[in-house]
Amino acid sequence: MWLFARDPVRDFPFELSPEPPEGSPPGPWALHRGRKKATGSPVSIFVYDVKPGAEELTQVAKAAFKRLKTLRHPNILAYIDGLETDKCLHIVTEAVTPLGMYLKARAEAGGLKELELSWGLHQIVKALSFLVNDCSLIHNNVCMAAVFVDRAGEWKLGGLDYMYSAQGNGGGPPSKGIPELEQYDPPELADSSGRAVREKWSADMWRLGCLIWEVFNGPLPRAAALRNPGKIPKSLVPHYCELVGANPKVRPNPARFLQNCRAPGGFMNNRFVETNLFLEEIQIKEPAEKQKFFQELSKSLDSFPEDFCRHKVLPQLLTAFEFGNAGAVVLTPLFKVGKFLSAEEYQQKIIPVVVKMFSSTDRAMRIRLLQQMEQFIQYLDEPTVNTQIFPHVVHGFLDTNPAIREQTVKSMLLLAPKLNEANLNVELMKHFARLQAKDDQGPIRCNTTVCLGKIGSYLSASTRHRVLTSAFSRATKDPFAPSRVAGVLGFAATHNLYSMNDCAHKILPVLCGLTVDPEKSVRDQAFKAIRSFLSKLESVSEDPTQLAEVEKDVHAASSPGVGGAAASWAGWAVTGVSSLTSKLIRAHPTAAPAEASVPQRPTPEGLPVPAPTPVPATPTSSGHWETQEEDKDTAEDSSAADRWDDEDWGSLEEAESVLAQQDDWSSGGQTSRAGQTSNPDHKSSELDWSSWEAEGSWEQGWQESSSPEPPPEGTRLASEYNWGGPEPSDKGDPFAALSARRDANTQGRRRLSWPGRSARSVGGKWRPNAPRRRRPRGP
């Protein structure tokens, strides 16, 4: 039976890359790229081939192998594995690049920032401090060839070939015999008399000065060049001069050198170094300190290197969320760092965390996720959205916090293209119907209408036919003026989804009623929409052959490409309402959510008038619309539309100055159209949303609102109120005559009972099933 000797190199769990060595630094080692056979993870492999007649060099290599295997420090090259045979030595470390090659590559890409250099030098000095002060070891080889850089941009100290003990155990410093390394030796080593008084760290600190010179100025030609600092930053020059001083006694200890450079105004006193130091000790920091750190981190990430953010900051953020209970504060920096990742890395590292965050009950985290959904929605696939994201997001529609309800509505713009048939056409429409009809916040009702107009192209043909006309018609009767505008804009944005019969019989009658709306912004948009629909009808009337082309989208399946039209028509409404909601929340931080912006009815005459709530800004009075010039209004409407379209309404913290240039929506919504809708505070029984024919559905809401109710006694006209202007309005309402004539005509028509009901107008009030009173006949 034959026994074959096993090849240790072949059985080694790491293999060398076929590429040539990365660098050949002065010394016995050659640096190769490699990978782990089992996982394929990259590593660096230092290889030394044993040659006959080079016993002294072999002993140096073996000493370095032993030192690197036993020394563990964050700033010293990390040992992973090793192989020692009669023919070779292999040292496997983390994947690194020689500093010289790294600086050359970065110089070609635009150069290193001082922030990166300050942290890199900080790491090397800290490693020297560890060796000298904690281990009593002299490195004896500090130079460019002994420094390596990992993938995160961290500098690591290597080159431990010529290290010796500072206490004299094992003899003096080993001989190098390599001129390229001996040029970094301090001048006192050439003094054979030994009379020079020096500290144990003096020689290494001289070599540190040489390293600093080379980092900023390139390779050191000769020792005399150290006298000229060259490109070394001014804040570092005084400390550099201490290192290369002729007197070895005055060269500072590495710990003292760090302390000097970290002083106020020092080279290493910056945000980048402070961030790195905090991350190194984050495990022992207090929760309050971590919260403050993560809140301030996102402001600094833009100035930090990309590799540092990906490989050092990101793992700490993921760890803080997974095990540190950091909460919502990690979301902003997490998504900021995510921009540096590839699509595959994003799927592996961030998407699992995002999916887990959506199941959290923390309101702060939920609203942050909704606000920043635009940054990660493209990485979510449809099964994940429908099964793991949407079921948690819909809970926001029922939240008592109006800010969460508003952000949940806005998030549907991003989620709608990825929702399946049941979630989009059934589940989402139920929530939208309830919000538009029953939500006590006018801005949220407006946002729901706008969102529906934007996602209308994604709905199925049957859902569009059943929902859109009823929903937008209901919005035109909302007491909140921007909601009425949103209803008009919704009709216009989805004009291609209606048949000509619907345009003529359902949409134009609704729009014509808005031409006498108390708010000028509503009237202006109504006239624009009417002209648009009339021109469409007129073109078909002139050429009936165009009917098929005009109605091609009516019965078509969901067409995502149509969404652009909705965005251009209704984009401004969401932004303005978002600003209003945030203003109301800030103005009443302690008020209940239901009281933030509930439209109030005017107080009837004879009752005390409550004190008006002060608003942060004084908007233009919408009650004095008749005194404004037409060209000014046109310019304001045009600029407003452009401004709202360009804004990012994903944040609740938008500037309040936007509202100062618009009508006072919060006040306008309290009085305008007051006689056409019931009080939003009215508490009704829970609705059954299992069927579209149930009470509160889109169609039912449209039917119930088709005939406006007369205003209660004591209700004043819109022009009778002081809308925040300097003087109360004393002008009459130009539509007062129209309103009176409409009321008279309405009362005249109400003598006829509705189909299916027995109702009588008795004493000016509706009384169902009232007995008929017969007038007595004369003789």
XYZ file of C-alpha atoms in Angstrom, residues 152-690:
539
model
C -12.329 51.329 3.963
C -9.325 53.660 3.616
C -7.914 52.687 7.024
C -4.130 52.821 7.314
C -2.460 49.739 8.815
C 1.101 49.426 10.078
C 3.002 46.377 8.818
C 6.618 45.667 7.974
C 7.465 44.058 11.317
C 10.593 42.387 9.932
C 13.155 44.380 11.934
C 11.267 44.880 15.184
C 13.144 44.409 18.469
C 12.539 44.834 22.174
C 13.106 48.240 23.764
C 14.274 46.564 26.981
C 17.350 44.972 25.370
C 16.045 41.401 25.527
C 17.385 39.454 22.558
C 20.102 41.914 21.567
C 20.079 45.187 19.664
C 18.360 46.145 16.393
C 18.823 43.666 13.559
C 20.829 44.684 10.549
C 18.744 45.613 7.489
C 21.330 45.576 4.752
C 18.928 47.298 2.362
C 19.890 50.862 1.323
C 16.305 51.824 0.545
C 15.412 51.240 4.208
C 18.573 52.582 5.822
C 17.970 56.087 4.424
C 15.186 56.484 7.011
C 17.521 55.864 9.966
C 18.073 58.889 12.245
C 21.463 60.614 12.209
C 22.354 59.572 15.780
C 22.605 55.922 14.695
C 25.686 56.843 12.638
C 27.434 58.026 15.829
C 29.405 54.982 16.917
C 30.474 56.618 20.173
C 27.002 56.133 21.636
C 27.194 59.402 23.559
C 23.891 60.717 22.126
C 21.150 60.677 24.753
C 17.852 59.482 23.310
C 14.526 57.986 24.263
C 13.365 54.549 23.164
C 10.931 56.109 20.710
C 13.346 58.662 19.249
C 14.346 56.624 16.182
C 10.795 55.643 15.260
C 9.594 59.240 15.614
C 12.354 60.379 13.224
C 11.132 57.783 10.727
C 7.563 59.013 11.300
C 8.731 62.473 10.242
C 10.155 60.961 7.062
C 6.832 59.232 6.411
C 4.914 62.520 6.844
C 7.264 64.229 4.392
C 6.747 61.491 1.785
C 2.968 61.495 2.176
C 2.738 65.156 1.217
C 5.782 65.554 -1.070
C 6.478 62.165 -2.627
C 9.537 59.871 -2.305
C 12.333 61.201 -0.097
C 15.451 61.783 -2.243
C 17.862 62.323 0.654
C 17.804 63.159 4.350
C 18.687 66.830 3.734
C 15.323 67.345 2.017
C 13.596 67.031 5.396
C 14.610 70.606 6.206
C 12.090 71.919 3.676
C 8.491 71.080 4.760
C 7.244 71.526 1.194
C 3.488 70.813 0.951
C 3.034 69.810 4.585
C 0.010 71.750 6.001
C 0.882 74.738 8.167
C -1.024 73.339 11.147
C 1.222 70.246 11.053
C 4.597 71.938 10.395
C 5.482 72.784 14.058
C 4.873 69.205 15.164
C 6.703 67.838 12.126
C 9.768 69.937 12.987
C 9.863 68.328 16.436
C 10.063 64.898 14.815
C 13.007 65.645 12.531
C 14.973 67.698 15.046
C 18.648 66.905 15.416
C 18.316 66.403 19.170
C 16.720 62.959 19.732
C 15.905 63.868 23.343
C 13.250 66.440 22.340
C 11.362 64.192 19.947
C 7.907 63.650 21.462
C 6.406 60.394 22.585
C 3.800 59.113 20.073
C 1.001 59.662 22.610
C 2.135 63.239 23.210
C 2.426 63.871 19.483
C -1.235 62.819 19.062
C -2.270 65.061 21.918
C -0.500 68.046 20.348
C -2.069 67.442 16.933
C -5.551 67.035 18.481
C -5.361 70.410 20.246
C -7.767 73.142 19.039
C -6.690 74.235 15.585
C -4.449 71.195 15.211
C -4.078 69.110 12.063
C -5.993 66.161 13.524
C -8.732 68.214 15.176
C -11.567 67.791 12.661
C -14.965 66.158 12.292
C -13.612 63.173 10.354
C -11.180 62.151 13.092
C -13.813 62.698 15.785
C -16.294 60.492 13.880
C -13.766 57.696 13.540
C -12.807 57.861 17.212
C -16.474 57.673 18.213
C -17.080 54.683 15.935
C -14.141 52.864 17.503
C -15.707 53.252 20.949
C -19.373 53.126 19.984
C -19.975 49.864 21.844
C -19.267 51.501 25.204
C -21.112 54.769 24.548
C -24.329 55.704 26.308
C -27.588 55.486 24.322
C -28.068 59.250 24.494
C -24.593 59.793 23.044
C -25.316 57.383 20.208
C -28.592 59.132 19.401
C -26.874 62.519 19.212
C -24.033 61.102 17.121
C -26.323 59.529 14.505
C -28.451 62.679 14.317
C -25.369 64.762 13.442
C -23.706 62.134 11.261
C -25.780 62.691 8.126
C -24.623 66.323 7.913
C -20.985 65.214 7.661
C -21.289 62.240 5.320
C -21.119 64.399 2.192
C -17.547 65.417 3.034
C -16.385 61.912 4.004
C -14.706 59.506 1.554
C -17.006 57.087 -0.227
C -15.032 53.975 0.765
C -15.104 55.029 4.396
C -18.905 55.434 4.285
C -19.462 52.064 2.613
C -17.104 49.903 4.617
C -16.935 51.560 8.022
C -19.995 53.734 8.613
C -22.541 51.378 7.025
C -21.652 48.308 9.156
C -21.886 50.427 12.294
C -25.305 51.768 11.258
C -26.607 48.262 10.583
C -25.230 47.022 13.889
C -26.732 49.956 15.764
C -30.165 49.213 14.339
C -29.947 45.449 14.776
C -28.540 45.314 18.306
C -28.322 48.859 19.664
C -31.975 49.986 19.530
C -30.896 53.132 17.707
C -34.348 53.524 16.156
C -35.281 56.071 13.519
C -32.134 58.191 13.862
C -30.130 55.724 11.765
C -32.461 56.017 8.758
C -31.191 59.312 7.349
C -27.477 58.391 7.383
C -28.320 54.840 6.314
C -30.062 55.950 3.126
C -27.360 58.537 2.493
C -24.685 55.862 2.593
C -26.887 53.611 0.477
C -26.331 55.940 -2.487
C -22.744 54.686 -2.682
C -23.776 51.035 -3.008
C -24.392 49.017 -6.133
C -27.833 47.534 -6.738
C -26.645 44.108 -5.594
C -25.071 45.459 -2.389
C -28.205 47.480 -1.660
C -30.356 44.365 -1.953
C -28.082 42.415 0.360
C -27.386 44.986 3.060
C -30.149 47.593 3.233
C -33.366 46.078 1.875
C -33.619 43.421 4.643
C -33.257 46.177 7.231
C -35.874 48.352 5.520
C -38.385 45.492 5.384
C -37.861 44.860 9.078
C -38.269 48.569 9.882
C -41.714 48.697 8.266
C -43.016 46.253 10.856
C -41.927 48.559 13.679
C -44.543 50.283 15.841
C -42.287 53.292 16.394
C -44.079 56.254 14.837
C -40.880 58.233 14.311
C -39.392 55.369 12.316
C -42.563 54.872 10.278
C -42.791 58.507 9.235
C -39.065 58.622 8.400
C -39.480 55.550 6.195
C -42.441 57.102 4.405
C -40.650 60.408 3.890
C -37.550 58.770 2.425
C -39.229 55.985 0.448
C -38.125 57.593 -2.802
C -34.515 56.635 -2.004
C -35.098 52.880 -1.832
C -38.346 52.142 -3.693
C -36.486 51.236 -6.906
C -34.724 48.397 -5.085
C -37.960 46.767 -3.863
C -39.501 44.045 -6.015
C -43.260 43.597 -6.367
C -43.627 40.463 -4.192
C -41.782 42.185 -1.345
C -43.954 45.306 -1.653
C -47.255 43.406 -1.702
C -46.507 40.847 1.003
C -44.120 42.595 3.415
C -44.366 46.358 2.874
C -47.936 47.296 1.904
C -49.697 45.357 4.735
C -47.760 47.439 7.257
C -48.028 50.738 5.365
C -51.849 50.659 5.195
C -52.021 50.885 8.978
C -50.927 54.488 8.530
C -54.284 55.350 6.955
C -55.924 54.636 10.325
C -53.300 56.349 12.491
C -54.479 59.089 14.821
C -51.462 61.231 13.919
C -52.361 63.365 10.860
C -48.716 63.609 9.784
C -48.492 59.826 9.406
C -51.776 59.675 7.502
C -50.549 62.378 5.151
C -47.210 60.689 4.497
C -48.964 57.363 3.979
C -51.112 58.921 1.260
C -48.047 60.418 -0.418
C -46.188 57.116 -0.328
C -48.873 55.555 -2.513
C -47.500 57.523 -5.465
C -44.356 55.377 -5.241
C -45.971 52.099 -4.223
C -48.857 52.101 -6.719
C -46.803 50.909 -9.749
C -45.710 47.847 -7.740
C -49.076 46.908 -6.173
C -51.066 43.924 -7.398
C -54.703 43.987 -8.514
C -56.243 43.340 -5.099
C -54.117 45.818 -3.153
C -54.421 48.626 -5.699
C -57.993 48.406 -6.965
C -59.686 47.144 -3.819
C -57.762 47.663 -0.601
C -56.233 51.041 -1.442
C -59.469 52.430 -2.897
C -61.346 51.575 0.305
C -58.902 53.588 2.377
C -58.949 56.477 -0.092
C -62.755 56.564 -0.023
C -62.793 56.736 3.763
C -60.073 59.410 3.938
C -61.689 61.650 1.348
C -65.128 61.434 2.950
C -64.414 61.233 6.669
C -60.935 62.556 7.487
C -61.122 65.650 9.667
C -57.974 67.171 8.147
C -58.594 69.240 5.031
C -55.002 68.875 3.762
C -55.229 65.101 3.964
C -58.494 65.051 2.021
C -56.811 67.229 -0.577
C -53.743 64.975 -0.721
C -55.959 61.938 -1.207
C -57.617 63.554 -4.211
C -54.300 64.580 -5.715
C -52.802 61.144 -5.172
C -55.802 59.498 -6.795
C -55.359 61.709 -9.852
C -51.686 60.760 -10.094
C -52.215 57.002 -9.778
C -55.414 56.913 -11.867
C -53.518 55.541 -14.868
C -52.471 52.472 -12.853
C -56.053 51.505 -11.963
C -57.996 48.944 -13.923
C -60.596 50.185 -16.434
C -63.548 49.088 -14.292
C -62.110 50.759 -11.188
C -61.427 53.978 -13.080
C -64.979 54.092 -14.387
C -66.428 53.429 -10.938
C -64.151 55.620 -8.822
C -62.622 58.630 -10.566
C -65.708 60.645 -11.477
C -67.370 60.099 -8.097
C -64.189 60.867 -6.146
C -63.348 64.091 -7.968
C -66.972 65.231 -7.849
C -66.989 64.712 -4.093
C -63.760 66.718 -3.786
C -65.335 69.712 -5.530
C -67.796 69.993 -2.628
C -65.180 69.916 0.116
C -65.177 72.904 2.510
C -61.372 73.078 2.182
C -60.624 75.252 -0.857
C -57.447 73.418 -1.990
C -59.455 70.178 -1.986
C -61.890 71.683 -4.436
C -59.011 72.842 -6.599
C -57.535 69.333 -6.399
C -60.842 67.893 -7.592
C -60.804 70.163 -10.648
C -57.175 69.347 -11.365
C -57.940 65.648 -10.958
C -60.575 65.841 -13.677
C -58.153 67.655 -15.966
C -55.246 65.304 -15.235
C -57.288 62.212 -16.113
C -59.259 63.718 -19.008
C -58.237 60.904 -21.362
C -59.858 58.301 -19.107
C -63.445 59.536 -19.581
C -65.897 58.889 -22.375
C -67.493 61.775 -24.208
C -70.845 61.011 -22.552
C -69.252 61.219 -19.097
C -67.579 64.489 -19.991
C -70.850 66.035 -21.119
C -73.262 64.614 -18.552
C -71.180 64.104 -15.400
C -68.040 66.250 -15.442
C -69.027 69.548 -17.058
C -72.106 70.042 -14.817
C -69.871 69.687 -11.780
C -67.264 72.087 -13.154
C -69.846 74.671 -14.141
C -71.077 74.813 -10.558
C -67.570 75.817 -9.460
C -67.512 78.899 -11.678
C -69.318 80.760 -8.879
C -67.153 79.357 -6.080
C -66.238 81.945 -3.382
C -62.509 81.200 -3.901
C -60.894 82.726 -6.974
C -58.317 79.954 -7.252
C -61.136 77.419 -7.572
C -62.935 79.509 -10.182
C -59.778 79.990 -12.247
C -59.019 76.281 -12.382
C -62.646 75.467 -13.129
C -62.670 77.788 -16.150
C -59.437 76.240 -17.451
C -60.837 72.736 -17.107
C -64.145 73.684 -18.721
C -62.349 75.147 -21.729
C -60.269 71.995 -22.028
C -63.259 69.641 -21.955
C -65.302 71.860 -24.261
C -62.537 71.955 -26.860
C -62.334 68.178 -26.681
C -66.074 67.802 -27.191
C -66.056 70.380 -29.977
C -63.262 68.614 -31.855
C -65.193 65.328 -31.751
C -68.361 67.118 -32.828
C -66.579 68.609 -35.848
C -64.966 65.294 -36.781
C -66.794 62.245 -35.320
C -64.089 59.956 -36.680
C -61.824 61.167 -33.878
C -64.045 59.552 -31.232
C -62.199 56.227 -31.267
C -58.840 57.956 -30.959
C -60.000 60.254 -28.147
C -61.534 57.372 -26.153
C -58.746 54.843 -26.752
C -57.629 54.995 -23.077
C -61.106 54.749 -21.556
C -61.404 50.978 -21.658
C -57.698 50.223 -21.921
C -55.820 48.366 -19.230
C -53.708 50.259 -16.700
C -51.164 52.397 -18.542
C -48.330 53.708 -16.350
C -47.167 56.040 -19.078
C -50.172 58.328 -18.544
C -48.996 59.294 -15.074
C -46.933 62.186 -16.376
C -50.009 64.226 -17.198
C -51.305 63.846 -13.685
C -48.043 64.979 -12.244
C -48.051 68.203 -14.260
C -51.660 69.051 -13.368
C -51.798 68.193 -9.690
C -48.240 68.216 -8.449
C -48.496 71.578 -6.719
C -51.441 70.722 -4.483
C -49.645 68.105 -2.391
C -46.692 70.361 -1.641
C -48.812 73.263 -0.509
C -50.958 71.076 1.697
C -47.909 69.401 3.190
C -46.539 72.781 4.162
C -49.884 73.754 5.638
C -50.129 70.569 7.663
C -46.644 70.975 9.049
C -47.435 74.587 9.915
C -50.575 73.568 11.752
C -48.728 70.835 13.618
C -45.975 73.230 14.638
C -48.476 75.900 15.617
C -50.391 73.478 17.869
C -47.844 70.901 19.048
C -49.870 69.908 22.096
C -53.317 69.856 20.485
C -55.116 66.660 19.678
C -54.689 65.479 16.104
C -58.377 65.901 15.376
C -58.200 69.583 16.305
C -55.201 70.533 14.174
C -57.014 71.941 11.170
C -60.674 70.956 11.443
C -62.786 73.326 9.357
C -65.062 75.319 11.654
C -68.462 76.708 10.789
C -68.922 80.448 11.175
C -70.536 81.472 14.403
C -74.178 82.515 13.851
C -75.136 86.038 14.651
C -75.982 86.633 18.255
C -73.432 84.148 19.619
C -70.013 85.123 20.952
C -67.276 84.842 18.349
C -64.250 82.808 19.523
C -60.850 84.425 19.391
C -59.092 83.684 16.090
C -56.049 81.427 16.216
C -52.914 83.366 15.265
C -51.055 82.112 12.191
C -47.276 82.391 11.724
C -47.490 84.260 8.447
C -50.030 86.748 7.104
C -51.198 85.385 3.753
C -53.003 87.298 1.105
C -56.685 87.671 1.925
C -58.799 85.475 -0.318
C -61.924 87.480 0.614
C -60.675 90.565 -1.279
C -60.344 88.755 -4.575
C -62.475 91.300 -6.429
C -59.924 94.105 -5.857
C -57.037 92.240 -7.429
C -55.985 92.834 -10.989
C -56.471 90.031 -13.446
C -52.949 90.073 -14.829
C -51.485 89.848 -11.318
C -53.615 86.808 -10.540
C -52.531 85.118 -13.757
C -48.869 85.683 -12.957
C -49.280 84.385 -9.420
C -51.075 81.243 -10.601
C -48.382 80.537 -13.174
C -45.489 81.020 -10.767
C -47.234 78.973 -8.106
C -47.728 76.032 -10.429
C -44.070 76.102 -11.468
C -42.884 76.376 -7.901
C -45.015 73.546 -6.554
C -44.022 71.191 -9.380
C -40.325 71.691 -8.656
C -40.507 71.188 -4.919
C -39.838 67.900 -3.118
C -42.928 67.395 -0.990
C -41.502 64.283 0.698
C -40.561 66.229 3.841
C -42.872 67.689 6.443
C -40.310 70.331 7.350
C -40.792 72.561 4.301
C -40.506 76.294 4.533
C -43.574 78.129 5.739
C -42.775 81.017 3.438
C -44.476 79.163 0.601
C -47.839 79.743 2.237
C -47.239 83.446 2.560
C -47.587 83.751 -1.210
C -50.812 81.711 -1.405
C -54.347 82.192 -0.130
C -55.022 81.459 3.533
C -56.272 77.924 3.036
C -56.857 77.229 6.687
C -59.149 80.223 7.042
C -60.712 79.860 3.633
C -61.657 76.298 4.355
C -63.546 77.350 7.473
C -66.109 79.565 5.780
C -66.213 78.905 2.065
C -68.717 76.300 1.017
C -69.830 76.071 4.625
C -73.400 75.468 3.617
C -72.645 72.601 1.250
C -71.161 69.974 3.592
C -71.769 68.755 7.083
C -69.417 69.346 9.988
C -66.318 67.074 9.653
C -66.395 66.590 13.410
C -69.617 64.666 13.124
C -69.087 61.131 14.512
C -70.765 58.516 12.401
C -71.015 54.800 12.843
C -68.238 52.597 11.508
C -68.631 52.021 7.777
C -68.596 48.655 6.106
C -65.982 48.879 3.353
C -66.517 45.343 2.105
